[in-house]
CSV table of C-alpha atoms and ligand atoms in Angstrom, one decimal:
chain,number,residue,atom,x,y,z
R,1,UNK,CA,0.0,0.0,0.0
R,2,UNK,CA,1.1,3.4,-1.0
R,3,UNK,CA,-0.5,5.5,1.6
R,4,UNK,CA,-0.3,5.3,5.5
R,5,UNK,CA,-1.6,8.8,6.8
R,6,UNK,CA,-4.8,10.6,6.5
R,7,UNK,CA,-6.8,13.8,7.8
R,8,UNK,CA,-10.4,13.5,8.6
R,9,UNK,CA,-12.0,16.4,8.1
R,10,UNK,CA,-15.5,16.4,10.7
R,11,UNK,CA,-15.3,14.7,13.9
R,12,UNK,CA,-19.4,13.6,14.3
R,13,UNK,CA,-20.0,9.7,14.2
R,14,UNK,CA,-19.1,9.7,10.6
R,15,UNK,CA,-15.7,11.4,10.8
R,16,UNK,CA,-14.5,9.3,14.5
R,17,UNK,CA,-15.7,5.9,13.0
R,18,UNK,CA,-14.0,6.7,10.1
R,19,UNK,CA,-10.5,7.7,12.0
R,20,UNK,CA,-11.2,4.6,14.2
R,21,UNK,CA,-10.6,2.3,11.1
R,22,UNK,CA,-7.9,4.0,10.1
R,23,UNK,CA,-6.3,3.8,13.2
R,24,UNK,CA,-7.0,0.2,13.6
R,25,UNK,CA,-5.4,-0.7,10.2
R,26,UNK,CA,-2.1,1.1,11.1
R,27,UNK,CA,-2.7,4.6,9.6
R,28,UNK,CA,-1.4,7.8,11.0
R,29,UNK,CA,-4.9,9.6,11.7
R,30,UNK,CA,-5.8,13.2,12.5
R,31,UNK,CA,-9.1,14.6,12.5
R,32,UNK,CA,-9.8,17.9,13.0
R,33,UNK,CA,-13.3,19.6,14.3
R,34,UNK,CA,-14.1,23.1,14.1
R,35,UNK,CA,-16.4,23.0,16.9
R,36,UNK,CA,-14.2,24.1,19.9
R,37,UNK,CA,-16.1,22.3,22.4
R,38,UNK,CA,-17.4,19.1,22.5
R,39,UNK,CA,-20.6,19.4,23.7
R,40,UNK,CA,-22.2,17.0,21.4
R,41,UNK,CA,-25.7,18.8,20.8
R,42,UNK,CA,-28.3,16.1,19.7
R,43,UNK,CA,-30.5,14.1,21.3
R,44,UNK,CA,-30.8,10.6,20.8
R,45,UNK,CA,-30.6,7.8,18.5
R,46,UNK,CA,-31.2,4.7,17.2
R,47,UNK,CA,-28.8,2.1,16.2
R,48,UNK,CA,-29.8,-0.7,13.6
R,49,UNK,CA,-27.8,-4.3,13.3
R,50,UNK,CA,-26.0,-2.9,10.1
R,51,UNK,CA,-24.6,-0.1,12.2
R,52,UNK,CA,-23.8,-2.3,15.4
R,53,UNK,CA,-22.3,-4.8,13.5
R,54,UNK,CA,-19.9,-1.9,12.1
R,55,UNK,CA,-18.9,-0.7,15.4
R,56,UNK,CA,-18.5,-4.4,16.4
R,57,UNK,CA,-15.8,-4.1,13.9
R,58,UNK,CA,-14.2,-0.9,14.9
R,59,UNK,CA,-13.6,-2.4,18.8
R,60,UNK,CA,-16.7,0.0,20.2
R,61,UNK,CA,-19.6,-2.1,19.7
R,62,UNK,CA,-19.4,-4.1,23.1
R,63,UNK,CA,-19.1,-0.7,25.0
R,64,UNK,CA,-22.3,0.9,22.6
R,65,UNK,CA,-24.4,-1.9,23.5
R,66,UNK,CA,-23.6,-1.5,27.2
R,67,UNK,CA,-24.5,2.0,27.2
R,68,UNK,CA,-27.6,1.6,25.2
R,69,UNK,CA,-30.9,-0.2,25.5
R,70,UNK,CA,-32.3,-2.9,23.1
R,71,UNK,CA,-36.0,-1.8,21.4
R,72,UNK,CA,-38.0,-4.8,21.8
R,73,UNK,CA,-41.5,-2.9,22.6
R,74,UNK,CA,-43.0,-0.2,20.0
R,75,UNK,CA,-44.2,0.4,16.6
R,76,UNK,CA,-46.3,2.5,15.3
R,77,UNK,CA,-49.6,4.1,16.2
R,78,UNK,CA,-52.1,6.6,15.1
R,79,UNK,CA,-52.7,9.6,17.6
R,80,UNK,CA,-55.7,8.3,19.6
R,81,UNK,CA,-53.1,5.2,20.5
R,82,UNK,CA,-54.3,2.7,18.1
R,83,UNK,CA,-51.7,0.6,16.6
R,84,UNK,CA,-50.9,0.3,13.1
R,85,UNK,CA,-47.6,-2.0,13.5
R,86,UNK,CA,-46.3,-3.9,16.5
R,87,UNK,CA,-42.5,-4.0,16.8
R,88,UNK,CA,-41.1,-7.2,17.3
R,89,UNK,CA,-37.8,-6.8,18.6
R,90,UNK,CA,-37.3,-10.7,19.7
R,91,UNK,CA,-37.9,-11.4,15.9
R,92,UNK,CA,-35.2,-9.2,15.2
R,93,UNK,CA,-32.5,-10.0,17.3
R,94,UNK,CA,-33.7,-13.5,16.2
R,95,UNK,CA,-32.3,-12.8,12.5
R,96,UNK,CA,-29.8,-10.7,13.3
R,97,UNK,CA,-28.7,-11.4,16.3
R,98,UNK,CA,-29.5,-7.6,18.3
R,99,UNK,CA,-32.5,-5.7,18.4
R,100,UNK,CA,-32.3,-1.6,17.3
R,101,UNK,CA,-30.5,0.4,20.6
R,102,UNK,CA,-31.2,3.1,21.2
R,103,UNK,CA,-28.3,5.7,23.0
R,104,UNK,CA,-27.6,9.3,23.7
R,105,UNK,CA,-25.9,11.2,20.6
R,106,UNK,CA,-23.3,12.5,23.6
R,107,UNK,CA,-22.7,8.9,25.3
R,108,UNK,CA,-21.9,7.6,21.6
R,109,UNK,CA,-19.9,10.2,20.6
R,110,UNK,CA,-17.8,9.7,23.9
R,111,UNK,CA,-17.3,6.4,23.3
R,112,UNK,CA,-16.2,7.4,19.8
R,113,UNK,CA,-13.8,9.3,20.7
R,114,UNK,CA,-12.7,7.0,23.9
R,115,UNK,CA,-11.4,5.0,20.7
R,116,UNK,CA,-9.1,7.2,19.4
R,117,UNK,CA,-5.7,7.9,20.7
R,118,UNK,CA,-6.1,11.5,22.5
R,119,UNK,CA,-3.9,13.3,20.2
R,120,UNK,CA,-5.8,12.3,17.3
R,121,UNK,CA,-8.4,14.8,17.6
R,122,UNK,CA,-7.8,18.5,17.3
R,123,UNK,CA,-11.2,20.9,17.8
R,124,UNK,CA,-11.7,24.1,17.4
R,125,UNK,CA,-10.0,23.5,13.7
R,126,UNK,CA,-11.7,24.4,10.6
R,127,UNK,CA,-10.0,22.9,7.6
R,128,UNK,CA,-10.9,25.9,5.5
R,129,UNK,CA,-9.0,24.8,2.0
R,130,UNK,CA,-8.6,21.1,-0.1
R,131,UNK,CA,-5.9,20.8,-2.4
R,132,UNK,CA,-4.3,17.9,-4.6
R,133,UNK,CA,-0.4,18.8,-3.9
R,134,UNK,CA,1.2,15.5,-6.2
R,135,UNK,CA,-0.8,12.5,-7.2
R,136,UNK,CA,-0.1,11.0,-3.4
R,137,UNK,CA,-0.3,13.5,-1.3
R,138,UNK,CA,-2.9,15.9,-0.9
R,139,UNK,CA,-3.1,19.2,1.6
R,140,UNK,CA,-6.0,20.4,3.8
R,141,UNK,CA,-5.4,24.4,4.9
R,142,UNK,CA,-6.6,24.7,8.8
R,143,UNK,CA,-6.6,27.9,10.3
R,144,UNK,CA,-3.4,29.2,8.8
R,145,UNK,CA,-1.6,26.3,8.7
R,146,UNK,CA,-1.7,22.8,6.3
R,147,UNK,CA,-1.8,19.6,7.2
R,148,UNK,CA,-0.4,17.1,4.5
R,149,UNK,CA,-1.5,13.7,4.5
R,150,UNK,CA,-2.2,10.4,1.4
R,151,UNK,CA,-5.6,10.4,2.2
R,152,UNK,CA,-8.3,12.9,3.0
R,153,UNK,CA,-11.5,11.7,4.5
R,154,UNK,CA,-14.6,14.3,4.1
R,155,UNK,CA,-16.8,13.5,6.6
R,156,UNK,CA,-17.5,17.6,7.3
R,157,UNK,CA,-21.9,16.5,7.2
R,158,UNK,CA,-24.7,17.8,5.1
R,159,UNK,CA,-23.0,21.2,4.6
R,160,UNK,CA,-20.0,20.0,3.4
R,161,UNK,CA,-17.4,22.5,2.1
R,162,UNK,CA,-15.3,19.7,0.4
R,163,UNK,CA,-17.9,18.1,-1.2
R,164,UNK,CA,-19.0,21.7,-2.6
R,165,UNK,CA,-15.2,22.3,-3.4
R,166,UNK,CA,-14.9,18.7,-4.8
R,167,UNK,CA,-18.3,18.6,-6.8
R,168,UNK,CA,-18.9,22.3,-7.9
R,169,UNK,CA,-21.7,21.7,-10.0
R,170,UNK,CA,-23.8,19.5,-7.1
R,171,UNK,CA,-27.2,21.3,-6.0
R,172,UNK,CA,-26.3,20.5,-2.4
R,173,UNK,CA,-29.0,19.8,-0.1
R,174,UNK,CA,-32.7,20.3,-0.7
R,175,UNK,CA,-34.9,20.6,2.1
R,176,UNK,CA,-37.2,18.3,3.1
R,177,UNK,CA,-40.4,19.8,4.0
R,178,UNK,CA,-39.9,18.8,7.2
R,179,UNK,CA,-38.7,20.2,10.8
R,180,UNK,CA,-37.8,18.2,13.8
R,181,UNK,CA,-38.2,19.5,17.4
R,182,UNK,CA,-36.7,17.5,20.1
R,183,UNK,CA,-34.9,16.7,23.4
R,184,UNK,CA,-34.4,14.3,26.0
R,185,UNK,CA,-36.5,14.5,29.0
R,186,UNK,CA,-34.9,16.1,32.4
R,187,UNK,CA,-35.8,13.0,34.5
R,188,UNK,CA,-36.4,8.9,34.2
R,189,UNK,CA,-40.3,9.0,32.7
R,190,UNK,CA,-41.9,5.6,32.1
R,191,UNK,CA,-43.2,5.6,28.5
R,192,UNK,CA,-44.5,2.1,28.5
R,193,UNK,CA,-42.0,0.9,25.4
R,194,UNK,CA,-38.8,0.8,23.9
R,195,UNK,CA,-39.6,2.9,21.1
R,196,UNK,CA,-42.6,4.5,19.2
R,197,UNK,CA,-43.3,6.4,16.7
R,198,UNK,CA,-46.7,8.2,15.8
R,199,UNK,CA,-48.6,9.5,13.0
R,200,UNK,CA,-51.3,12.3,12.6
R,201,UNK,CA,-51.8,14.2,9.1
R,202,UNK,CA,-48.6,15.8,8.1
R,203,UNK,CA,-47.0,15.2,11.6
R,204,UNK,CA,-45.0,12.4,13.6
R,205,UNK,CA,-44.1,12.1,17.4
R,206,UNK,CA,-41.7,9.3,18.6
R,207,UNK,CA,-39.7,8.4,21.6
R,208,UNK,CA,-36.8,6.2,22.5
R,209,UNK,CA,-36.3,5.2,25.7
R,210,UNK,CA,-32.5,5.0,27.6
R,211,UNK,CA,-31.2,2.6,30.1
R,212,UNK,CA,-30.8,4.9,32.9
R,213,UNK,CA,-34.8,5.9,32.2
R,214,UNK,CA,-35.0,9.3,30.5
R,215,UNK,CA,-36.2,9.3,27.2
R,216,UNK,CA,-35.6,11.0,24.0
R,217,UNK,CA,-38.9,12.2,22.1
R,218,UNK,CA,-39.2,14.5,19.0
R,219,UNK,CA,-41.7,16.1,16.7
R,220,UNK,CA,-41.6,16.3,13.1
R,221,UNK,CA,-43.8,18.6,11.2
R,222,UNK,CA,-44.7,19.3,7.7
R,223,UNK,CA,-43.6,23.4,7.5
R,224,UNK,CA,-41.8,25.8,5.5
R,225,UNK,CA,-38.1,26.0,6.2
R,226,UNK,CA,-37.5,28.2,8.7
R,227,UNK,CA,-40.2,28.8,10.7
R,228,UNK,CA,-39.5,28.9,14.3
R,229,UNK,CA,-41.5,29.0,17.7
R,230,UNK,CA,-41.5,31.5,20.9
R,231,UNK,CA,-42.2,28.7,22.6
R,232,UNK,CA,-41.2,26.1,21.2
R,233,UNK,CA,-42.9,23.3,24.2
R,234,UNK,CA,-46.1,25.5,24.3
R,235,UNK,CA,-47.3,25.0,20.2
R,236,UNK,CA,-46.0,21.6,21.0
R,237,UNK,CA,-48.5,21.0,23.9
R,238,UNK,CA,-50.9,23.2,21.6
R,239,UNK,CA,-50.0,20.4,18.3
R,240,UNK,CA,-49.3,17.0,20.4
R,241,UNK,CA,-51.2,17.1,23.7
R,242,UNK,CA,-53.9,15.7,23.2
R,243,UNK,CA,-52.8,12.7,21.7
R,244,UNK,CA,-52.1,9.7,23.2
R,245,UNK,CA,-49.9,8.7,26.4
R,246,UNK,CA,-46.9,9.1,27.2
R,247,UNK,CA,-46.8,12.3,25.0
R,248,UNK,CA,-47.8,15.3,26.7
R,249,UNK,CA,-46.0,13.2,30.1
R,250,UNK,CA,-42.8,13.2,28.2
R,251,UNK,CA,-43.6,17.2,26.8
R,252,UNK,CA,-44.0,17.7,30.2
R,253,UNK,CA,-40.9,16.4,32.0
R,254,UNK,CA,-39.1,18.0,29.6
R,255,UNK,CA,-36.7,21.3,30.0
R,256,UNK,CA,-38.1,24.1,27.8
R,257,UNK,CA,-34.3,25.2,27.4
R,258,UNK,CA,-33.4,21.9,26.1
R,259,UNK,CA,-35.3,21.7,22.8
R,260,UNK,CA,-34.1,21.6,19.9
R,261,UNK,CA,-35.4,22.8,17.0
R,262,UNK,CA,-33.2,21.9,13.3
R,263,UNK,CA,-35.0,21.9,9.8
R,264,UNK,CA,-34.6,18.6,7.8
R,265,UNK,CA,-32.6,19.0,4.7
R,266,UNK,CA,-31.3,15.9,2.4
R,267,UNK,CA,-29.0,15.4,-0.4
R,268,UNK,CA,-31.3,14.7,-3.0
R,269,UNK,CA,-29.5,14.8,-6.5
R,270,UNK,CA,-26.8,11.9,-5.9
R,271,UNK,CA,-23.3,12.4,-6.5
R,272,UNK,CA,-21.5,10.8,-8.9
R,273,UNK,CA,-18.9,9.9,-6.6
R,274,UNK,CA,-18.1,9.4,-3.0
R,275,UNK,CA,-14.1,9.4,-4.0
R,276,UNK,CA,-12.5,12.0,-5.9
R,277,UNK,CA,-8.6,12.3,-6.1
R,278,UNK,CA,-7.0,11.5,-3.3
R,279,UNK,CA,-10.4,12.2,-0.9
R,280,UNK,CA,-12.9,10.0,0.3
R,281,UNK,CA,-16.6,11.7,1.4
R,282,UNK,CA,-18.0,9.5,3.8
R,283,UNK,CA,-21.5,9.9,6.1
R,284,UNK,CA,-23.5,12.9,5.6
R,285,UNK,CA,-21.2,14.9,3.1
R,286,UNK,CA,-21.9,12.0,0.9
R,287,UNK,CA,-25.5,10.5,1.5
R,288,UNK,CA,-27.1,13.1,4.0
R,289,UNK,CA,-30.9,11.1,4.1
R,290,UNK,CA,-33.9,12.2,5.8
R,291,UNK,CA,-34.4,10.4,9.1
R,292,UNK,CA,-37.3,7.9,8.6
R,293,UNK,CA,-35.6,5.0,8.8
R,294,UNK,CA,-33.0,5.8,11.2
R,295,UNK,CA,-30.4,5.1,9.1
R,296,UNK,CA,-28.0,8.1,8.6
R,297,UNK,CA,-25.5,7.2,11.2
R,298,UNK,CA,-25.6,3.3,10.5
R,299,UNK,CA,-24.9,3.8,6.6
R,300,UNK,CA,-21.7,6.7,8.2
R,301,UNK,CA,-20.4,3.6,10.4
R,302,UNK,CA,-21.0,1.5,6.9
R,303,UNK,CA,-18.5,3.2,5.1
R,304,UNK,CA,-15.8,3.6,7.6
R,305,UNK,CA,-15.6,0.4,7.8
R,306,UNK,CA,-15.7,-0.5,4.4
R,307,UNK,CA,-13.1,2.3,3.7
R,308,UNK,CA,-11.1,1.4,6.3
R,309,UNK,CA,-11.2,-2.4,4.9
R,310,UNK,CA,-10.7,-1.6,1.3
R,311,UNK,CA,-7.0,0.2,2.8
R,312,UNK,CA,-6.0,-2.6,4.6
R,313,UNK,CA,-6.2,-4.9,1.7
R,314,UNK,CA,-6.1,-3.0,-1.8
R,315,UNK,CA,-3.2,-2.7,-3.4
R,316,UNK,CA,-3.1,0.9,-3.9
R,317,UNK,CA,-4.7,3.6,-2.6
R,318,UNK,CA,-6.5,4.8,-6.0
R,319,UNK,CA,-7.8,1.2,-6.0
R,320,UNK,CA,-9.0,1.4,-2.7
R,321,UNK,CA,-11.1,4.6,-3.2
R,322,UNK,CA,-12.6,2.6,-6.1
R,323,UNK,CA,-13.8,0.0,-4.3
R,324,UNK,CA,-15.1,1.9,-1.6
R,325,UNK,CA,-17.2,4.3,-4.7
R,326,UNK,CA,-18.4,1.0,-6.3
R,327,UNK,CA,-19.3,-0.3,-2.9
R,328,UNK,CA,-20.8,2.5,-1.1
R,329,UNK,CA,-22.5,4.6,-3.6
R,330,UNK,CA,-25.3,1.8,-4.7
R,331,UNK,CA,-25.8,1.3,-1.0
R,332,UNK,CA,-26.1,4.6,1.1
R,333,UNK,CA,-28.2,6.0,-2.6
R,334,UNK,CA,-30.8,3.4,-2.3
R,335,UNK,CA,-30.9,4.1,1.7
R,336,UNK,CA,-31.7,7.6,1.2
R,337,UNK,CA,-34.1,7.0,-1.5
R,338,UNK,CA,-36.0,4.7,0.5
R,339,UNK,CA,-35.9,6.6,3.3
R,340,UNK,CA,-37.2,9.8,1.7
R,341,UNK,CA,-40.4,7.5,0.7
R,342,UNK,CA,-40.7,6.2,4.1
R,343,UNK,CA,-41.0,10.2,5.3
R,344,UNK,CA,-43.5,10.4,2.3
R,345,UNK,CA,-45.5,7.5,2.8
R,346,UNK,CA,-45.5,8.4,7.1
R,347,UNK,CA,-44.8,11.4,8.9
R,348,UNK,CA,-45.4,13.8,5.6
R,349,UNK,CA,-48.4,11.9,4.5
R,350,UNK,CA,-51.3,14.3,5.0
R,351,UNK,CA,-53.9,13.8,3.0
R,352,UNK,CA,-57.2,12.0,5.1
R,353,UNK,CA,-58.0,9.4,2.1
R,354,UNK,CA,-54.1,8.9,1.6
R,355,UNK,CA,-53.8,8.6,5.6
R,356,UNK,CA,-56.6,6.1,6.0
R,357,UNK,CA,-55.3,3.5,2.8
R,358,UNK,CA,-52.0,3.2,4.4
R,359,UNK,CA,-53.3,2.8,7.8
R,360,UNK,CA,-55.3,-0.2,6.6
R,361,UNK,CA,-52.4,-1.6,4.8
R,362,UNK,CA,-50.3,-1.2,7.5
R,363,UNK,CA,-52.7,-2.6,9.7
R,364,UNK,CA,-53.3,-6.2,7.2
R,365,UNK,CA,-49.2,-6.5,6.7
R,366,UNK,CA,-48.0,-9.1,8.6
R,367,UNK,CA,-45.1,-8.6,11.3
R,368,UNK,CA,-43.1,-11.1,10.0
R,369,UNK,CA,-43.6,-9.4,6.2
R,370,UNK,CA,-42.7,-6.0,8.4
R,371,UNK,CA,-39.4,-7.8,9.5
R,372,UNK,CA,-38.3,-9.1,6.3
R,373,UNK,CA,-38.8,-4.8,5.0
R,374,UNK,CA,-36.4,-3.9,8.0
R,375,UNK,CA,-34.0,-6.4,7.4
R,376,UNK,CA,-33.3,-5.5,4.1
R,377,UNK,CA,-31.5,-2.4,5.3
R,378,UNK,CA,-30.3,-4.4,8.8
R,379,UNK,CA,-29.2,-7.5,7.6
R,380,UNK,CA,-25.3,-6.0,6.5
R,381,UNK,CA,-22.6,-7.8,6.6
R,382,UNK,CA,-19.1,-5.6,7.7
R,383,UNK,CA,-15.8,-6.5,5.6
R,384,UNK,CA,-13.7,-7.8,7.9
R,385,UNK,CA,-10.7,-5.6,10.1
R,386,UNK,CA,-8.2,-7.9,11.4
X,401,FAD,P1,-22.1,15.3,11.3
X,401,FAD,O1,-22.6,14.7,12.5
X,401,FAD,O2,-22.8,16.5,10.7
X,401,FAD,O3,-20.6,15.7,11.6
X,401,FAD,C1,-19.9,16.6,10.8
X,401,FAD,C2,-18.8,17.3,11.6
X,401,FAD,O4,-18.0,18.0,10.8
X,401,FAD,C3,-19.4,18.3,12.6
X,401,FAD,O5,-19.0,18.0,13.9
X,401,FAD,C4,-18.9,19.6,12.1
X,401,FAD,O6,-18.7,20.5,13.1
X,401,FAD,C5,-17.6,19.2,11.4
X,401,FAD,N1,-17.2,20.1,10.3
X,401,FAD,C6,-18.0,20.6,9.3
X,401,FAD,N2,-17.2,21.4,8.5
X,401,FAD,C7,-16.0,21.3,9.0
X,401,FAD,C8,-14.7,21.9,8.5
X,401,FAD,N3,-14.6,22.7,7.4
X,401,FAD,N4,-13.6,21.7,9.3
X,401,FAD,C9,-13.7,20.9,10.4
X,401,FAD,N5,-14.8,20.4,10.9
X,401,FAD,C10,-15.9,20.6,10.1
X,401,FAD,N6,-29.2,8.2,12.0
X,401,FAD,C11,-29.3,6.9,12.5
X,401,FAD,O7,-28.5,6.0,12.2
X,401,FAD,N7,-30.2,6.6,13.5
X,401,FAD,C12,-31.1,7.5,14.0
X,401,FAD,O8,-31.9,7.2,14.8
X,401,FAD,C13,-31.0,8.8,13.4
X,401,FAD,N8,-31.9,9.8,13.8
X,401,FAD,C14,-31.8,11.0,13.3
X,401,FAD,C15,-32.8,12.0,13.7
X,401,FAD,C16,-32.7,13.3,13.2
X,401,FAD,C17,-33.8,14.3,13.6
X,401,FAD,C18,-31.7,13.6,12.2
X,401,FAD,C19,-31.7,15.0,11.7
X,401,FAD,C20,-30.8,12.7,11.8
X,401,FAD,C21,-30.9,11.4,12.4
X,401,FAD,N9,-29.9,10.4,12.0
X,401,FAD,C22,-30.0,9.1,12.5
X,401,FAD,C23,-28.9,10.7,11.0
X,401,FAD,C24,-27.5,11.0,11.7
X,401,FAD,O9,-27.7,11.9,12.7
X,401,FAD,C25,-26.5,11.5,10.7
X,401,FAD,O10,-26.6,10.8,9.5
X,401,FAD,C26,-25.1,11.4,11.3
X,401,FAD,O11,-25.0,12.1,12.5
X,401,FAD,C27,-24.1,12.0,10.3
X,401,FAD,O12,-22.8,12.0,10.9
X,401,FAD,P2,-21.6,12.7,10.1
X,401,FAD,O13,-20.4,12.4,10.9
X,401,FAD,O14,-21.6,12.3,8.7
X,401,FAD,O15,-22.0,14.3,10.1
């Protein structure tokens, strides 16, 4: 192999799991974080086999799992608390050995970064330039200063200034049509199940619950881009309170200080490559999806592995990145495709005639048909580390 040093450029799940590969294959890894602290905003999250067997083979799983707690009890219910699909968890972990955890964004990214030696990670660091210096090497400007490196992983999220240096003519991301309120509650709350998710016309509420008993809920609403609340828990109470427990007791034992309040935005033209040159994008800069399936992080610890992987045993670094293209791009593309139709089909779906076919549907589909659906994006197999 050619190469043996690389800069990561975004330190969220992507960027660490991607460094934690690279570190575990005997690469020199820096990645650098322009947020100066690391407060790790963001609520919670769920983690799906595909992305749990990935961490499995970056050495974190064991600890993930510990922190986390497995989503047996759930589905999916309509606001007066009538359900259109039971989630069977057991089934699951039955085919694929785990259920879906779910974990705090802060206690995963801790664990993340837990994994990396400490100098490895420099915040408060904006890599600000991108430059191909010879056909190995290429530079990334930070502040002032360069750092020069064989590899350079972009892993900077939706916004991504290398993909918009790398892919001039790309759109970037669209938004949605959707915004997302959410927090986790101040105190343990009992919400009855592992996970749940609810729809009313143009409008979703979900929760998943933690070990140590607080809960994570949020709020996803069909609105233009940009609009924002005084009170952000009050038109919540005003929109959600009335429908079924636990959700005005989790809007209630929540902080009004700690929502937050982000507008959805995907990448929805594809780009024609996650490799160009010497750099690899990787996570959201390369396949930013809409949340519906819960699937944005999982496909980020996807390709870290795989790129991580395709170093260790490629000859050549340029083969490498081609391999990790031909593998990823098909994947993460079809994800986020059929994740934007699973927003479509649930949370965005407004319409009362549309609303009422696909709760009957819903309601006649088997589990066990409902399982086999999942596990078409769970059931992924990691390319082997050591
Ligand atoms: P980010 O987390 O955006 O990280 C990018 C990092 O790069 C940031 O820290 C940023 O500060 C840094 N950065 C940017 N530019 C620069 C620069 N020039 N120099 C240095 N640093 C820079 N996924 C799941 O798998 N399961 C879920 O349950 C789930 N739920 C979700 C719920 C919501 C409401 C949303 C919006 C998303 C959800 N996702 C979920 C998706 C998931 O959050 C993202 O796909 C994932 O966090 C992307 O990680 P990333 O590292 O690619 O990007």
């Amino acid at each position: 192999m050619d190469g043996s040093s690389a800069v990561v450029v975004g330190g969220g799940i992507g960027g660490l799991a991607a460094a934690i590969g690279l570190h575990r294959i005997g690469w020199q890894v820096t990645v650098v974080e322009r947020a100066s602290t690391l407060e790790d905003a963001g609520a919670g999250i769920s983690l799906a086999a595909n992305g749990l067997r990935a961490l499995d083979e970056l050495g974190v799983g064991e600890a993930v799992r510990n922190a986390a707690r497995g989503q047996y009890s759930g589905g999916t219910r309509t606001p007066r608390g009538g359900w259109l699909a039971r989630m069977d968890g057991s089934a699951l972990e039955r085919a694929v050995g785990t259920p879906i955890m779910g974990i705090p964004r802060s206690t995963l990214h801790r664990l993340l970064r837990d994994s990396l030696p400490a100098d490895a990670l420099l915040i408060g660091t904006e890599a600000d330039s991108l430059q191909q210096v010879s056909p190995g090497t290429v530079r990334v400007g930070r502040s002032g200063t360069v750092l020069e490196a064989d590899l350079v992983v972009a892993a900077d999220g939706i916004g991504s200034a290398m993909r918009g240096r790398l892919f001039p003519a790309h759109p970037g991301p669209a938004y949605s049509g959707s915004t997302v309120l959410r927090a986790i509650t101040e105190h343990p709350v009992d919400p009855g199940t592992d996970f749940e998710l609810t729809w009313g016309p143009g409008a979703e509420f979900g929760h998943i619950a933690f070990p140590d008993g607080r809960a994570e809920w949020h709020a996803v609403l069909n609105l233009p881009a940009g609009t924002r609340f005084a009170d952000p828990l009050a038109e919540l109470r005003r929109r959600f309170g009335t429908w079924h427990d636990p959700i005005p007791a989790l809007l209630d034992a929540t902080r009004p200080t700690a929502v937050l309040h982000h507008d959805v935005h995907e990448l929805r033209t594809p780009l024609p490559s996650y490799t160009a040159g010497r750099t690899a994008l990787l996570g959201d800069a390369a396949h930013a999806m809409t949340p519906n399936l819960g699937q944005g992080a999982c496909q980020a610890l996807e390709d870290a592995v795989t790129l991580a992987a395709a170093l260790a045993t490629a000859p050549t670094v340029q083969a490498a990145l081609a391999h990790y293209d031909a593998e990823r791009r098909p994947r993460g593309q079809a994800v986020a495709r059929a994740a934007r139709q699973a927003g479509r089909m649930g949370q965005q779906l407004s319409h009362p005639v549309a609303i009422a076919l696909r709760n009957t549907a819903m309601r006649l589909t088997p589990s066990r048909a409902a399982t086999r659906m999942i596990l078409r994006h769970h059931a992924w197999v990691p390319p082997r580390l050591r």
